[in-house]
Coordinates of C-alpha atoms and ligand atoms in Angstrom, one line a residue:
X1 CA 0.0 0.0 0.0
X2 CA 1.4 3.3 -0.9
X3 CA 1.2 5.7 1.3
X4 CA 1.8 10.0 1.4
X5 CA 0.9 13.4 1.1
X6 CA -2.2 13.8 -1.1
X7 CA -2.0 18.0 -0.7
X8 CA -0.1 20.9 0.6
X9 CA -0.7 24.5 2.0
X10 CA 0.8 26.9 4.0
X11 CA -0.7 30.0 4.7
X12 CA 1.8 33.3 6.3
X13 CA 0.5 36.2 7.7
X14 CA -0.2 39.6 5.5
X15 CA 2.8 41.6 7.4
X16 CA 6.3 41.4 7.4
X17 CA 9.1 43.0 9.3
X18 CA 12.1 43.4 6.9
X19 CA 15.3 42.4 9.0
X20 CA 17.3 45.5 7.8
X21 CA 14.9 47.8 9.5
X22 CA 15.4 45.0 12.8
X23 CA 19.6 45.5 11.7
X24 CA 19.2 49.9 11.7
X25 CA 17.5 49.8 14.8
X26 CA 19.8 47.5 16.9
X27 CA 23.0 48.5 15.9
X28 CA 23.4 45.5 14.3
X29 CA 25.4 44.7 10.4
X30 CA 22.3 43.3 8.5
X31 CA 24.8 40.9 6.9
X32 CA 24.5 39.0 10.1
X33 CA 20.9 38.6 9.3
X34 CA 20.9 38.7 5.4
X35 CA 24.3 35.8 5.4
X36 CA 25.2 34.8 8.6
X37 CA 21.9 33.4 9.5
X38 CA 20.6 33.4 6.0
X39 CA 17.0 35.3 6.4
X40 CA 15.5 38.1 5.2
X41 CA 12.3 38.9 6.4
X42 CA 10.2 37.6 9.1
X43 CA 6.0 37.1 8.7
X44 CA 4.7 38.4 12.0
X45 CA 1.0 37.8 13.0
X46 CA -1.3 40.5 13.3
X47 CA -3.2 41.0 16.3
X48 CA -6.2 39.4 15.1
X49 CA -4.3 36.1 14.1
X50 CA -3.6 32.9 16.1
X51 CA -2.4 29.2 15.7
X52 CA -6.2 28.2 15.2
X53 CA -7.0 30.7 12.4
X54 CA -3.1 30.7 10.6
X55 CA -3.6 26.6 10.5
X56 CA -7.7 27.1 9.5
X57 CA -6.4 29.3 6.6
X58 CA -3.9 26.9 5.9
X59 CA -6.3 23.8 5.7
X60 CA -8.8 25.6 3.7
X61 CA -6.8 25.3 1.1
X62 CA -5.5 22.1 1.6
X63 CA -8.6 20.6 1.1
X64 CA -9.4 21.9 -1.7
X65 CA -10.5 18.9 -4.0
X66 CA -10.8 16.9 -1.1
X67 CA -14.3 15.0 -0.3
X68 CA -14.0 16.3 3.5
X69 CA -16.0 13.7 4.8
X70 CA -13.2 11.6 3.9
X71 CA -11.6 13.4 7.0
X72 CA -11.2 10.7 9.7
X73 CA -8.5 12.7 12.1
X74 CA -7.5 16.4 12.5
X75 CA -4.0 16.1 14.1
X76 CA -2.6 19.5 15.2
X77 CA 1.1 20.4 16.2
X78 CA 1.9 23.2 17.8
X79 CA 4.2 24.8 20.6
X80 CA 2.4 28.0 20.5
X81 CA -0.9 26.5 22.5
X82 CA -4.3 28.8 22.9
X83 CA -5.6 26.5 25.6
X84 CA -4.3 23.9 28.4
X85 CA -7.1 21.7 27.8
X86 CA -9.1 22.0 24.6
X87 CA -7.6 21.1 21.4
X88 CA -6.5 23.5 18.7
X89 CA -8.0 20.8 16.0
X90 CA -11.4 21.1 17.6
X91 CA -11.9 24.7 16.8
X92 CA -10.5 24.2 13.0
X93 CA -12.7 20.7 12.4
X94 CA -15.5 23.2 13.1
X95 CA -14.3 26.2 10.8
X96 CA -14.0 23.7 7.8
X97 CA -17.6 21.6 9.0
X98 CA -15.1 18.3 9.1
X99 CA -17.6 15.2 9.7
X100 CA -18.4 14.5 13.0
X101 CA -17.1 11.0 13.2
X102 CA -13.1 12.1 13.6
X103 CA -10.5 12.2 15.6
X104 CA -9.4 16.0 16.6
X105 CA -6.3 16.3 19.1
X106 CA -3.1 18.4 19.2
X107 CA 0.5 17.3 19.3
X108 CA 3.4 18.7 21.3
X109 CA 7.1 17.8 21.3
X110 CA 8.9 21.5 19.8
X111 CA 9.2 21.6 16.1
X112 CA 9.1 18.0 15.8
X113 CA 5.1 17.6 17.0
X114 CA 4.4 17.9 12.9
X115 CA 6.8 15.1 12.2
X116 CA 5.2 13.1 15.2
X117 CA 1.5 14.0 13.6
X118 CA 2.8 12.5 10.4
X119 CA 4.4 9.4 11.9
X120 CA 1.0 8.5 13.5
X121 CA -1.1 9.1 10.2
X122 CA 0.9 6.3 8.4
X123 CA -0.4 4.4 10.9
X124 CA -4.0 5.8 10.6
X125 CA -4.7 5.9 6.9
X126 CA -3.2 1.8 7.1
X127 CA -5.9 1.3 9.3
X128 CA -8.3 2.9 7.8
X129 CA -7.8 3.2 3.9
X130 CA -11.1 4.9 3.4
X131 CA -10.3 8.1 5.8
X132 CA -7.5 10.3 5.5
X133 CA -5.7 12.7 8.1
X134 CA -5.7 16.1 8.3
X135 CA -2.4 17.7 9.9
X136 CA -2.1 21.0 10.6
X137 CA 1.4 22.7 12.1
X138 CA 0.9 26.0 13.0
X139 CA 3.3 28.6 15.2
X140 CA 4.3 31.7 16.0
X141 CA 7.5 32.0 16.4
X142 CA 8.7 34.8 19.4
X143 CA 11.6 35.8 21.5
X144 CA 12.3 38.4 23.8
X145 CA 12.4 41.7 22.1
X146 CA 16.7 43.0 21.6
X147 CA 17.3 39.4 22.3
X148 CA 19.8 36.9 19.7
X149 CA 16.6 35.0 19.0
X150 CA 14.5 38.3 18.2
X151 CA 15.5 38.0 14.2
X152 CA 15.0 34.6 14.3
X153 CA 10.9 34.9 14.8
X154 CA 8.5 34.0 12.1
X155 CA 4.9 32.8 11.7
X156 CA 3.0 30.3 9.5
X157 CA 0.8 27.4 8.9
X158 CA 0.9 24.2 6.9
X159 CA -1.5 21.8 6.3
X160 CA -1.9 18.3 4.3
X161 CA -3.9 15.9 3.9
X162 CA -2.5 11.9 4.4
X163 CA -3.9 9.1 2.6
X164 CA -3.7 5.9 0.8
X165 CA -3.8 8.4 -2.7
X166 CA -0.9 10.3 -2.5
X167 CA -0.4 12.8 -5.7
X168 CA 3.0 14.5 -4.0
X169 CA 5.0 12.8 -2.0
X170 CA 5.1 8.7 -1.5
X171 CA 6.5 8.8 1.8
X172 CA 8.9 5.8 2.6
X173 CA 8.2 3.1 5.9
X174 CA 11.8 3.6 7.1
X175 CA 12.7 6.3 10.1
X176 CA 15.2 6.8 12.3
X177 CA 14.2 8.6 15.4
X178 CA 16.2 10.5 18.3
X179 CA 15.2 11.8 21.9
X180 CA 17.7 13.3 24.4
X181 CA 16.6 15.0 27.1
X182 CA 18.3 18.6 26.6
X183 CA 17.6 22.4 27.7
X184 CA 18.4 24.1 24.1
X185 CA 14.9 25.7 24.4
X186 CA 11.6 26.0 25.8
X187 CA 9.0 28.1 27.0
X188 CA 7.3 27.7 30.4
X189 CA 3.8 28.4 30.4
X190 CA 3.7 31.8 32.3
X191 CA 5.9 32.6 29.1
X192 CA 4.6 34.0 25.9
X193 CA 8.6 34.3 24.4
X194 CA 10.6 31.0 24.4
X195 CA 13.7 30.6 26.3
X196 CA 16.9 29.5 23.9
X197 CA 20.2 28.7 24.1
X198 CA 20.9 28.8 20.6
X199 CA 24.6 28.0 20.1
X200 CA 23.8 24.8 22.2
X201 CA 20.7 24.1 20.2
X202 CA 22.9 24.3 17.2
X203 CA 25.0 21.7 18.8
X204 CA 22.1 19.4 19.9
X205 CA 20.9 19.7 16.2
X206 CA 23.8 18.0 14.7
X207 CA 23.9 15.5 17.4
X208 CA 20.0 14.3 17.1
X209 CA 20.7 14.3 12.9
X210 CA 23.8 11.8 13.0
X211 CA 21.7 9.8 15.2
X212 CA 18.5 10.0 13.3
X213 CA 20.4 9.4 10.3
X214 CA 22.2 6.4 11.5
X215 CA 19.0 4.6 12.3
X216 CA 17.2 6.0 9.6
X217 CA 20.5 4.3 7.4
X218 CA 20.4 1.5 9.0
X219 CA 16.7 0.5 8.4
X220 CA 16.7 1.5 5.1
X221 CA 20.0 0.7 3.6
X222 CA 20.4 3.9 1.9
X223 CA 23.1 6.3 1.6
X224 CA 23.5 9.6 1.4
X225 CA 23.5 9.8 -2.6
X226 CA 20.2 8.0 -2.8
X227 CA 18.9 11.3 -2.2
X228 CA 18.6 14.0 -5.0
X229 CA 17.6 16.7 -2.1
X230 CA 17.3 17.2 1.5
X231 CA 14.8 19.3 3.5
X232 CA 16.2 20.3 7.3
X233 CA 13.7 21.8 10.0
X234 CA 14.4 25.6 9.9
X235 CA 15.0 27.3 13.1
X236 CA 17.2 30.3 10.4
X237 CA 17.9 29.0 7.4
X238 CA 21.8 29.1 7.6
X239 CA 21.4 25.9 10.3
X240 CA 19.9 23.8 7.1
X241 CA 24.0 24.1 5.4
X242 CA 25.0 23.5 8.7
X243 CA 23.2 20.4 8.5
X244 CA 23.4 19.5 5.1
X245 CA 27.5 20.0 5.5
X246 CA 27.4 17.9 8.2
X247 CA 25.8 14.9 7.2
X248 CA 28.1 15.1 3.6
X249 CA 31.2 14.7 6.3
X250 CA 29.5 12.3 8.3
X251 CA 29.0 10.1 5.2
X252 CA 32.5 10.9 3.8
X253 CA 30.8 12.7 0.8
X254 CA 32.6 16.3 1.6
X255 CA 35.2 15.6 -1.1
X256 CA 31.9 16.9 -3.5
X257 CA 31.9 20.7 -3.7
X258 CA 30.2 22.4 -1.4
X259 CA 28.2 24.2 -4.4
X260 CA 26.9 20.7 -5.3
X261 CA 26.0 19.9 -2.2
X262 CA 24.0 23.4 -1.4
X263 CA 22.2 22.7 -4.8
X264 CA 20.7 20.0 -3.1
X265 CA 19.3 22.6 -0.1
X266 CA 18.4 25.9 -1.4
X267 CA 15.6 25.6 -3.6
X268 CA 13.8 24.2 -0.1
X269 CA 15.0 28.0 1.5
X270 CA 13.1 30.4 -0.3
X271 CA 10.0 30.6 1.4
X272 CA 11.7 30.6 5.0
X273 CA 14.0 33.3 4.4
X274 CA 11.3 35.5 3.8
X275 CA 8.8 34.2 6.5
X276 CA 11.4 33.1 9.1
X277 CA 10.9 30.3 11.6
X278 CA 7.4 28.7 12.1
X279 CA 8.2 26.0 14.1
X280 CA 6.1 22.5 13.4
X281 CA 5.6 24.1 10.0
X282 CA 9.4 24.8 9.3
X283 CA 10.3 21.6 7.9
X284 CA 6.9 21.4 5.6
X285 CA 7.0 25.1 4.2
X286 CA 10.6 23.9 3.0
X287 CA 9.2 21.0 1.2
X288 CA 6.7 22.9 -0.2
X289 CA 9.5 25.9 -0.9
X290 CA 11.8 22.8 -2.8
X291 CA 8.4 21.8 -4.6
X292 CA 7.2 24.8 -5.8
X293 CA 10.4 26.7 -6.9
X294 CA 12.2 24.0 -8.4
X295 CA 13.1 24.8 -12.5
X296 CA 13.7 20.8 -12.7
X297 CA 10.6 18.2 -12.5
X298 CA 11.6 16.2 -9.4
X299 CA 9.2 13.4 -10.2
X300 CA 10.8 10.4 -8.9
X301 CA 13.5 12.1 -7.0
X302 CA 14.2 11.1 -3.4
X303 CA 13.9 13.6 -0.9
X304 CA 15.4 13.3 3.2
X305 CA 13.6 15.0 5.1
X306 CA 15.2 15.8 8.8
X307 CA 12.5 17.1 11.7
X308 CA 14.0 18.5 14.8
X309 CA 12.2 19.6 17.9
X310 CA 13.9 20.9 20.7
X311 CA 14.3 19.2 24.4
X312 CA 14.9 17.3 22.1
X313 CA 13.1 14.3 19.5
X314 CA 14.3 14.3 15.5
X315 CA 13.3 12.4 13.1
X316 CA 15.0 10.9 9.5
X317 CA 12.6 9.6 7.0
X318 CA 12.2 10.6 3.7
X319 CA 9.7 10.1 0.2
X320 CA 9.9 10.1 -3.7
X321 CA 8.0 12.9 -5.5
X322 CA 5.1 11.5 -7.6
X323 CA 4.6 12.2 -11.6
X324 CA 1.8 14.4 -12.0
X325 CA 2.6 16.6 -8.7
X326 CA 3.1 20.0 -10.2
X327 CA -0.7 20.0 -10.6
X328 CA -1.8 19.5 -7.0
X329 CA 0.9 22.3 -5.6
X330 CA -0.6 25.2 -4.8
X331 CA 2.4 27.5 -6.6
X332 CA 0.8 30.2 -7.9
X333 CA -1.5 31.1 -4.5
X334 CA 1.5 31.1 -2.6
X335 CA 3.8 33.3 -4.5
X336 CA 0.2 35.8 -4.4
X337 CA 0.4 35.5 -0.7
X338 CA 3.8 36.4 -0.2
X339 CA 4.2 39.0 -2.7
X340 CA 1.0 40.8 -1.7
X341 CA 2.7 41.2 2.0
X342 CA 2.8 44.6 3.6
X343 CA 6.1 45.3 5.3
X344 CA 6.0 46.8 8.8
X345 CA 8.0 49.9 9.9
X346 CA 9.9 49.2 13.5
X347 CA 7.4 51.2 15.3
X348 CA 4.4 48.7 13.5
X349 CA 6.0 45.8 14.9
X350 CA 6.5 46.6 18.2
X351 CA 2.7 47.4 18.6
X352 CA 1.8 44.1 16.7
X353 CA 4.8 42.5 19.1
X354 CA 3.2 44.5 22.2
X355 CA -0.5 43.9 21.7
X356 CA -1.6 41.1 24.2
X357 CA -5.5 39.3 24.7
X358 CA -6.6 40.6 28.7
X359 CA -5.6 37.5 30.8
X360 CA -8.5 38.4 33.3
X361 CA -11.1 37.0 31.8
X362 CA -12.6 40.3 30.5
X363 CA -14.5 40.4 27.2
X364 CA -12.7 41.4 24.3
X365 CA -13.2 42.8 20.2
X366 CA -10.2 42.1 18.6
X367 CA -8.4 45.1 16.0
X368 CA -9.7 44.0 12.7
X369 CA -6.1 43.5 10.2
X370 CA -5.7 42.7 6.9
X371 CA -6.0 38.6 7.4
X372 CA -6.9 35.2 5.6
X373 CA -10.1 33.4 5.2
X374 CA -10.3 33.4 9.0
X375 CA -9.8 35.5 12.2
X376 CA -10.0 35.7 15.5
X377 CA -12.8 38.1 16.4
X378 CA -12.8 38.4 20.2
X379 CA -13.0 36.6 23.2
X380 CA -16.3 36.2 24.9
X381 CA -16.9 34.4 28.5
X382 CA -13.1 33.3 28.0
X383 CA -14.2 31.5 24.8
X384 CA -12.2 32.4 21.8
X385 CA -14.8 33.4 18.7
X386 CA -13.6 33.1 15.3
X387 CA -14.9 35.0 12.7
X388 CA -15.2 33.6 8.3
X389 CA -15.2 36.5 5.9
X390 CA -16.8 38.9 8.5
X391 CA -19.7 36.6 9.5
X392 CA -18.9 35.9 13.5
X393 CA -19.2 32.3 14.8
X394 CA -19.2 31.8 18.8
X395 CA -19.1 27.7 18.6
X396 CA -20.3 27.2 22.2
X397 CA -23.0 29.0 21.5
X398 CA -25.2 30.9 18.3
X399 CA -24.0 34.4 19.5
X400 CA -22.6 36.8 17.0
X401 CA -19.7 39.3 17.5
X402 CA -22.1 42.0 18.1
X403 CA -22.9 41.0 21.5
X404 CA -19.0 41.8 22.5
X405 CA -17.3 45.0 24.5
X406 CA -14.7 47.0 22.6
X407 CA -11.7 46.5 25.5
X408 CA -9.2 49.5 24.7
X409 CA -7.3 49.1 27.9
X410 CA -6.7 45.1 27.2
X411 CA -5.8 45.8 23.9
X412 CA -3.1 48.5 24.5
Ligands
COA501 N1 28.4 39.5 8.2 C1 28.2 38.2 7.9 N2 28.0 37.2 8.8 C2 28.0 37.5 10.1 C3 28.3 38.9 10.5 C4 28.4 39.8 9.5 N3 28.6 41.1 9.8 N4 28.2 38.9 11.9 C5 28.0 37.6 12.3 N5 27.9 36.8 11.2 C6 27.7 35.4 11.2 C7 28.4 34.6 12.3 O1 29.7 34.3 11.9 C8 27.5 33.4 12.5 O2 27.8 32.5 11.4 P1 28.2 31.0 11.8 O3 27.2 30.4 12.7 O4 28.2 30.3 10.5 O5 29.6 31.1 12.4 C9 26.1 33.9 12.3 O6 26.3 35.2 11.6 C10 25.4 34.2 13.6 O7 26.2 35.0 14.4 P2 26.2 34.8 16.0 O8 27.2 35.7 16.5 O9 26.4 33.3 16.2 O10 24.8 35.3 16.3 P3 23.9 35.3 17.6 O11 24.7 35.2 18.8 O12 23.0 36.5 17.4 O13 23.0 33.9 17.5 C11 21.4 32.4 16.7 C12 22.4 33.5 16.3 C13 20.8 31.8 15.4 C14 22.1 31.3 17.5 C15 20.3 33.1 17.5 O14 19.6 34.0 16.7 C16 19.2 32.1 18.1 O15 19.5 31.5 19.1 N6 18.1 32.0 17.5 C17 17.1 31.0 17.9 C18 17.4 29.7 17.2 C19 16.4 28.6 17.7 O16 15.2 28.8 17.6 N7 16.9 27.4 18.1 C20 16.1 26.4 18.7 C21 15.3 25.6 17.7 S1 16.2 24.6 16.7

């Protein structure tokens, strides 16, 4: 039984900080940003944005050709979490009126909970032929402000749909799979920025990749020229050459050029560096970035794909690209989406950075921003309401926006 990704989307919010306007304003050469950690620009959400409506916008898409009652589980990773209890997949199975009979439950372990989502479909759509899984990975990706991690934020979605009909990527049974326990980052919950040791976490990286590969080789049997291209999780874009460099001397391929061997990662870099990190999504918008900016047809080229999630579990595993697959990509929306951004001056993103939902329970109207399909309207009785082209849904209840208070002093 074949097995893969029948569709892809990502979605990344409207506004974008530029990281030479981030360089100007903290004294800082913005070929650090630009080369030394190889990004850009960074998406950043708007007020009105969160995990549930990036990943909602994401899936929309997704499913697009897609019978939805075909929908048997709605797994959702995420490290950016809007509730302790109730799962982010809930609220997007009933934005997209999923079928009742389905599994809906969110997946933590860092970056990695997307990989972990995926593992467990295989073993879902084997089960169950007939149904397929909907994974969504969706993050916001936020540091302290003036901190080393501050260009290094981000913000996206991606979804996909798993199933016995793959039309993109036939993904292969073999894995090789890593956990350490490590403190390279993490973000306590009275936290809204994560905590990072980055240099460490760069360290841990490399470490959690040798051994991922090793089992990943093992179980396989292949090397490291079975592959015609890899895709690396994303925390900046300059740690995939890390990677990638890494794994050519831990094979004992680094007598190939090192502009052979980048040729293998960059096409898989273009979205991030203009996005920057988004977490669980990372590793997926780079797939999608390889896909969908290639000039070659990689039908029946072999892709490794490496997942790392801090604290720390990685993952190896990899998938050959299916003939026909240029037709279910979603190019063309994507490159609208990103080139239709709106780039934020420094004083912009600090409000956007600054702007908080009141943590005392008191109702809420959210700042309508340029957004996607789907946004988060306000909070009502501590119940997030989320709002499809301007018509407001309160799912615990058939209450409209309307009903909410305009909370300047929360919002400021
Ligand atoms: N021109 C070109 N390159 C420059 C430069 C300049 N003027 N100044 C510095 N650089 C290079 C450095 O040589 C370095 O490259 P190298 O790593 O290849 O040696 C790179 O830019 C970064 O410089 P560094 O001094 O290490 O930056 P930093 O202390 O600000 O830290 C990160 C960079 C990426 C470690 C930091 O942004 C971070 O921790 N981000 C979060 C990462 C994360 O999320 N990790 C956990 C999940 S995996």
């Amino acid at each position: 039984m074949r097995i893969g990704i029948e569709t892809l989307a990502f979605y990344t919010p409207h506004y974008f900080l530029d990281l030479r306007t981030l360089a100007e304003k903290r004294g800082v050469d913005v070929k650090k940003y630009y080369d030394g950690i190889g990004q850009e620009k960074m998406a950043v959400a708007a007020p009105d944005e969160d995990v549930v409506t990036m990943a909602a916008n994401a899936a929309h898409h997704a499913l697009e050709g897609i019978d939805r009652q075909s929908i048997g589980a709605v797994m959702f990773a995420t490290e950016s979490g809007i509730d302790q209890s109730k799962a982010a997949a809930i609220y997007v199975h009933s934005l997209l009126g999923l079928p009742k009979n389905c599994m809906s439950f969110e997946i933590k372990q860092a970056c990695c909970g997307s990989t972990a989502a995926l593992q467990m479909s295989l073993g879902f759509v084997a089960q169950n032929p007939k149904k397929k899984v909907l994974i969504l990975a969706s993050d916001v990706a936020r540091y302290d402000l003036d901190s080393p991690g501050e260009a290094t934020q981000g913000a996206g979605a991606a979804a996909m749909v798993v199933s016995v009909e793959p039309r993109i990527l036939d993904l292969s049974p073999e894995w090789g799979t890593y956990t350490e326990d490590v403190m390279d980052f993490w973000r306590p919950n009275y936290r809204e920025e994560a905590l990072v040791d980055g240099k460490y976490s760069i360290k841990v990286y490399l470490r959690a990749l040798t051994e991922a590969w090793r089992e990943y080789q093992q179980e396989s049997g292949r090397d490291f020229d079975d592959h015609d291209y890899y895709c690396y999780h994303l925390p900046f874009n300059k740690m995939s050459r890390k990677a990638h460099l890494h794994l050519a001397r831990l094979t004992h391929h680094d007598d190939i050029p090192d502009e052979e061997l980048l040729s293998q990662i960059e096409e898989g870099l273009s979205y991030s560096r203009v996005t920057g990190n988004s977490y669980t999504a990372s590793l997926y918008l780079g797939l999608m970035s390889l896909l969908e900016t290639s000039r070659c047809d990689l039908t029946g080229k072999r892709i490794g794909l490496f997942s790392y999630g801090s604290g720390c579990m990685a993952a190896f595993f990899s998938g050959v690209v299916l003939p026909g697959y240029r037709k279910h990509l979603q190019t063309e929306r994507h490159r609208r989406m990103l080139c239709e951004r709106e780039e934020l001056d420094f004083a912009r993103y600090e409000d956007f950075y600054l702007h908080h939902l009141p943590t005392d329970g008191s109702d809420y109207e959210t700042p309508k921003h340029e957004t996607g399909l789907y946004r988060l309207a306000g909070i009502k009785d501590h119940k997030r309401i989320y709002e499809f082209s301007g018509a407001a849904v309160d799912r615990s209840s058939t209450e409209t926006i309307s009903g909410l208070q305009k909370n300047s002093v929360a919002a400021a």
